[in-house]
């Protein structure tokens, strides 16, 4: 074009199956989109479950000791807002399979009073240099172990 040489190659050259880490990135991106849809719905009702993102990394969750420290931190921080009944932090699978909800923290409260305080209190806070996003999560999905929404 003009006085420049334009090089063109086939986009499918060397096509191969995506690597497990690429699948995880894709799955994570899809989860974030679904997550934002839930978050942006007008009139979202408060639930007893708060989902936190931008809190933990996959590498932190692989290490058993670090995972236990994170669980304890989440119990302590989450407990400041109300009575916690459960804390779930999905971990990476040892074989590299994609894990729904990886990188999220789920805090289940006894009532919506505690979860509402937690959502307001934790949203926008810094954790490990990242700004936490806290939203209500559907109780039915949480109870079914469906952490991918």
PDB file of C-alpha atoms in Angstrom:
ATOM      1  CA  UNK A   1       0.000   0.000   0.000  1.00  0.00           C
ATOM      2  CA  UNK A   2       1.490   3.234  -1.058  1.00  0.00           C
ATOM      3  CA  UNK A   3       5.245   2.817  -0.692  1.00  0.00           C
ATOM      4  CA  UNK A   4       4.899   0.169   2.088  1.00  0.00           C
ATOM      5  CA  UNK A   5       4.979  -3.582   1.555  1.00  0.00           C
ATOM      6  CA  UNK A   6       1.926  -5.409   2.881  1.00  0.00           C
ATOM      7  CA  UNK A   7       2.459  -9.026   3.941  1.00  0.00           C
ATOM      8  CA  UNK A   8      -0.563 -11.337   4.055  1.00  0.00           C
ATOM      9  CA  UNK A   9      -0.704 -14.784   5.683  1.00  0.00           C
ATOM     10  CA  UNK A  10      -3.478 -17.282   6.262  1.00  0.00           C
ATOM     11  CA  UNK A  11      -5.019 -16.863   9.692  1.00  0.00           C
ATOM     12  CA  UNK A  12      -5.536 -20.593  10.132  1.00  0.00           C
ATOM     13  CA  UNK A  13      -1.901 -21.460   9.522  1.00  0.00           C
ATOM     14  CA  UNK A  14      -0.768 -23.875  12.252  1.00  0.00           C
ATOM     15  CA  UNK A  15      -4.267 -24.343  13.653  1.00  0.00           C
ATOM     16  CA  UNK A  16      -4.252 -26.526  16.742  1.00  0.00           C
ATOM     17  CA  UNK A  17      -6.294 -27.256  19.842  1.00  0.00           C
ATOM     18  CA  UNK A  18      -6.199 -24.462  22.442  1.00  0.00           C
ATOM     19  CA  UNK A  19      -3.863 -25.102  25.346  1.00  0.00           C
ATOM     20  CA  UNK A  20      -5.479 -25.668  28.774  1.00  0.00           C
ATOM     21  CA  UNK A  21      -4.359 -22.226  29.991  1.00  0.00           C
ATOM     22  CA  UNK A  22      -5.970 -20.641  26.908  1.00  0.00           C
ATOM     23  CA  UNK A  23      -9.181 -22.532  27.684  1.00  0.00           C
ATOM     24  CA  UNK A  24      -9.029 -21.199  31.238  1.00  0.00           C
ATOM     25  CA  UNK A  25      -8.615 -17.632  29.941  1.00  0.00           C
ATOM     26  CA  UNK A  26     -11.562 -18.102  27.591  1.00  0.00           C
ATOM     27  CA  UNK A  27     -13.697 -19.678  30.338  1.00  0.00           C
ATOM     28  CA  UNK A  28     -12.763 -16.854  32.713  1.00  0.00           C
ATOM     29  CA  UNK A  29     -13.718 -14.226  30.104  1.00  0.00           C
ATOM     30  CA  UNK A  30     -17.067 -15.948  29.503  1.00  0.00           C
ATOM     31  CA  UNK A  31     -17.684 -16.099  33.262  1.00  0.00           C
ATOM     32  CA  UNK A  32     -16.875 -12.405  33.631  1.00  0.00           C
ATOM     33  CA  UNK A  33     -19.375 -11.512  30.888  1.00  0.00           C
ATOM     34  CA  UNK A  34     -22.097 -13.625  32.505  1.00  0.00           C
ATOM     35  CA  UNK A  35     -21.151 -12.189  35.873  1.00  0.00           C
ATOM     36  CA  UNK A  36     -21.457  -8.616  34.602  1.00  0.00           C
ATOM     37  CA  UNK A  37     -24.875  -9.397  33.119  1.00  0.00           C
ATOM     38  CA  UNK A  38     -26.064 -10.473  36.565  1.00  0.00           C
ATOM     39  CA  UNK A  39     -24.486  -7.396  38.102  1.00  0.00           C
ATOM     40  CA  UNK A  40     -26.005  -4.939  35.625  1.00  0.00           C
ATOM     41  CA  UNK A  41     -29.573  -6.232  35.820  1.00  0.00           C
ATOM     42  CA  UNK A  42     -31.853  -3.471  37.060  1.00  0.00           C
ATOM     43  CA  UNK A  43     -33.480  -4.123  40.413  1.00  0.00           C
ATOM     44  CA  UNK A  44     -31.238  -7.030  41.405  1.00  0.00           C
ATOM     45  CA  UNK A  45     -32.629  -8.372  44.652  1.00  0.00           C
ATOM     46  CA  UNK A  46     -30.377  -8.874  47.630  1.00  0.00           C
ATOM     47  CA  UNK A  47     -29.482 -12.503  48.315  1.00  0.00           C
ATOM     48  CA  UNK A  48     -27.638 -14.088  51.229  1.00  0.00           C
ATOM     49  CA  UNK A  49     -24.670 -14.825  48.933  1.00  0.00           C
ATOM     50  CA  UNK A  50     -22.033 -12.264  47.960  1.00  0.00           C
ATOM     51  CA  UNK A  51     -19.588 -13.029  45.168  1.00  0.00           C
ATOM     52  CA  UNK A  52     -16.220 -11.273  45.133  1.00  0.00           C
ATOM     53  CA  UNK A  53     -13.996 -11.010  42.086  1.00  0.00           C
ATOM     54  CA  UNK A  54     -10.519  -9.499  41.599  1.00  0.00           C
ATOM     55  CA  UNK A  55      -9.539 -11.006  44.978  1.00  0.00           C
ATOM     56  CA  UNK A  56      -7.435 -14.103  44.314  1.00  0.00           C
ATOM     57  CA  UNK A  57      -5.251 -15.446  41.540  1.00  0.00           C
ATOM     58  CA  UNK A  58      -5.011 -18.993  40.242  1.00  0.00           C
ATOM     59  CA  UNK A  59      -1.404 -19.275  41.472  1.00  0.00           C
ATOM     60  CA  UNK A  60      -2.405 -18.272  45.021  1.00  0.00           C
ATOM     61  CA  UNK A  61      -5.116 -20.936  45.021  1.00  0.00           C
ATOM     62  CA  UNK A  62      -2.716 -23.721  43.955  1.00  0.00           C
ATOM     63  CA  UNK A  63      -0.614 -23.411  47.110  1.00  0.00           C
ATOM     64  CA  UNK A  64      -2.336 -25.216  50.039  1.00  0.00           C
ATOM     65  CA  UNK A  65      -0.896 -22.963  52.720  1.00  0.00           C
ATOM     66  CA  UNK A  66      -1.748 -19.788  50.826  1.00  0.00           C
ATOM     67  CA  UNK A  67      -5.252 -21.135  50.139  1.00  0.00           C
ATOM     68  CA  UNK A  68      -5.830 -21.715  53.874  1.00  0.00           C
ATOM     69  CA  UNK A  69      -4.554 -18.182  54.641  1.00  0.00           C
ATOM     70  CA  UNK A  70      -6.958 -16.722  52.066  1.00  0.00           C
ATOM     71  CA  UNK A  71      -9.868 -18.760  53.505  1.00  0.00           C
ATOM     72  CA  UNK A  72      -9.069 -17.471  56.994  1.00  0.00           C
ATOM     73  CA  UNK A  73      -8.771 -13.861  55.732  1.00  0.00           C
ATOM     74  CA  UNK A  74     -12.131 -14.178  53.975  1.00  0.00           C
ATOM     75  CA  UNK A  75     -13.802 -15.633  57.097  1.00  0.00           C
ATOM     76  CA  UNK A  76     -12.419 -12.799  59.221  1.00  0.00           C
ATOM     77  CA  UNK A  77     -13.203  -9.990  56.757  1.00  0.00           C
ATOM     78  CA  UNK A  78     -16.590 -11.394  55.793  1.00  0.00           C
ATOM     79  CA  UNK A  79     -17.507 -12.006  59.427  1.00  0.00           C
ATOM     80  CA  UNK A  80     -17.190  -8.290  60.175  1.00  0.00           C
ATOM     81  CA  UNK A  81     -20.440  -7.666  58.268  1.00  0.00           C
ATOM     82  CA  UNK A  82     -22.651 -10.429  59.646  1.00  0.00           C
ATOM     83  CA  UNK A  83     -22.987 -14.108  60.482  1.00  0.00           C
ATOM     84  CA  UNK A  84     -21.208 -16.156  57.793  1.00  0.00           C
ATOM     85  CA  UNK A  85     -22.569 -19.657  57.197  1.00  0.00           C
ATOM     86  CA  UNK A  86     -20.214 -20.694  54.375  1.00  0.00           C
ATOM     87  CA  UNK A  87     -17.149 -19.545  52.428  1.00  0.00           C
ATOM     88  CA  UNK A  88     -16.385 -21.127  49.036  1.00  0.00           C
ATOM     89  CA  UNK A  89     -13.270 -20.426  46.991  1.00  0.00           C
ATOM     90  CA  UNK A  90     -13.039 -22.701  43.922  1.00  0.00           C
ATOM     91  CA  UNK A  91      -9.509 -24.051  43.331  1.00  0.00           C
ATOM     92  CA  UNK A  92      -7.758 -24.966  40.073  1.00  0.00           C
ATOM     93  CA  UNK A  93      -8.002 -28.633  39.150  1.00  0.00           C
ATOM     94  CA  UNK A  94      -4.699 -30.537  39.280  1.00  0.00           C
ATOM     95  CA  UNK A  95      -5.108 -31.750  35.680  1.00  0.00           C
ATOM     96  CA  UNK A  96      -5.634 -28.257  34.256  1.00  0.00           C
ATOM     97  CA  UNK A  97      -9.358 -28.707  33.514  1.00  0.00           C
ATOM     98  CA  UNK A  98     -11.319 -25.437  33.520  1.00  0.00           C
ATOM     99  CA  UNK A  99     -13.012 -24.797  36.891  1.00  0.00           C
ATOM    100  CA  UNK A 100     -16.209 -22.692  37.049  1.00  0.00           C
ATOM    101  CA  UNK A 101     -15.882 -19.775  39.447  1.00  0.00           C
ATOM    102  CA  UNK A 102     -12.092 -19.912  39.573  1.00  0.00           C
ATOM    103  CA  UNK A 103     -10.771 -16.636  40.986  1.00  0.00           C
ATOM    104  CA  UNK A 104     -14.022 -15.814  42.786  1.00  0.00           C
ATOM    105  CA  UNK A 105     -14.853 -15.888  46.482  1.00  0.00           C
ATOM    106  CA  UNK A 106     -18.380 -16.722  47.618  1.00  0.00           C
ATOM    107  CA  UNK A 107     -19.570 -15.605  51.049  1.00  0.00           C
ATOM    108  CA  UNK A 108     -22.891 -17.005  52.304  1.00  0.00           C
ATOM    109  CA  UNK A 109     -24.575 -15.124  55.130  1.00  0.00           C
ATOM    110  CA  UNK A 110     -27.326 -16.072  57.551  1.00  0.00           C
ATOM    111  CA  UNK A 111     -29.444 -13.173  56.260  1.00  0.00           C
ATOM    112  CA  UNK A 112     -29.553 -10.427  53.631  1.00  0.00           C
ATOM    113  CA  UNK A 113     -28.704  -7.823  56.255  1.00  0.00           C
ATOM    114  CA  UNK A 114     -25.199  -9.276  56.594  1.00  0.00           C
ATOM    115  CA  UNK A 115     -24.774  -9.879  52.858  1.00  0.00           C
ATOM    116  CA  UNK A 116     -25.933  -6.327  52.022  1.00  0.00           C
ATOM    117  CA  UNK A 117     -23.429  -4.844  54.466  1.00  0.00           C
ATOM    118  CA  UNK A 118     -20.688  -7.060  53.023  1.00  0.00           C
ATOM    119  CA  UNK A 119     -21.507  -6.136  49.418  1.00  0.00           C
ATOM    120  CA  UNK A 120     -21.361  -2.438  50.231  1.00  0.00           C
ATOM    121  CA  UNK A 121     -18.369  -2.745  52.572  1.00  0.00           C
ATOM    122  CA  UNK A 122     -16.189  -4.926  50.339  1.00  0.00           C
ATOM    123  CA  UNK A 123     -17.005  -3.517  46.902  1.00  0.00           C
ATOM    124  CA  UNK A 124     -14.171  -1.256  45.764  1.00  0.00           C
ATOM    125  CA  UNK A 125     -11.772  -2.272  48.557  1.00  0.00           C
ATOM    126  CA  UNK A 126      -8.201  -3.153  47.669  1.00  0.00           C
ATOM    127  CA  UNK A 127      -7.071  -6.746  48.209  1.00  0.00           C
ATOM    128  CA  UNK A 128      -3.619  -7.753  47.070  1.00  0.00           C
ATOM    129  CA  UNK A 129      -3.420  -4.586  44.954  1.00  0.00           C
ATOM    130  CA  UNK A 130      -6.687  -5.314  43.113  1.00  0.00           C
ATOM    131  CA  UNK A 131      -9.967  -3.482  43.475  1.00  0.00           C
ATOM    132  CA  UNK A 132     -12.597  -5.952  44.674  1.00  0.00           C
ATOM    133  CA  UNK A 133     -15.941  -6.215  42.880  1.00  0.00           C
ATOM    134  CA  UNK A 134     -18.732  -7.473  45.179  1.00  0.00           C
ATOM    135  CA  UNK A 135     -22.165  -8.456  43.883  1.00  0.00           C
ATOM    136  CA  UNK A 136     -25.091 -10.541  45.064  1.00  0.00           C
ATOM    137  CA  UNK A 137     -25.108 -14.077  43.692  1.00  0.00           C
ATOM    138  CA  UNK A 138     -28.215 -16.224  43.096  1.00  0.00           C
ATOM    139  CA  UNK A 139     -28.798 -18.458  46.141  1.00  0.00           C
ATOM    140  CA  UNK A 140     -30.161 -21.340  44.056  1.00  0.00           C
ATOM    141  CA  UNK A 141     -27.016 -21.449  41.894  1.00  0.00           C
ATOM    142  CA  UNK A 142     -24.807 -21.286  44.984  1.00  0.00           C
ATOM    143  CA  UNK A 143     -26.694 -24.129  46.696  1.00  0.00           C
ATOM    144  CA  UNK A 144     -26.334 -26.275  43.548  1.00  0.00           C
ATOM    145  CA  UNK A 145     -22.581 -25.639  43.459  1.00  0.00           C
ATOM    146  CA  UNK A 146     -22.953 -23.669  40.203  1.00  0.00           C
ATOM    147  CA  UNK A 147     -20.224 -21.029  40.526  1.00  0.00           C
ATOM    148  CA  UNK A 148     -19.859 -20.228  36.840  1.00  0.00           C
ATOM    149  CA  UNK A 149     -22.537 -17.536  36.374  1.00  0.00           C
TER     150      UNK A 149
END
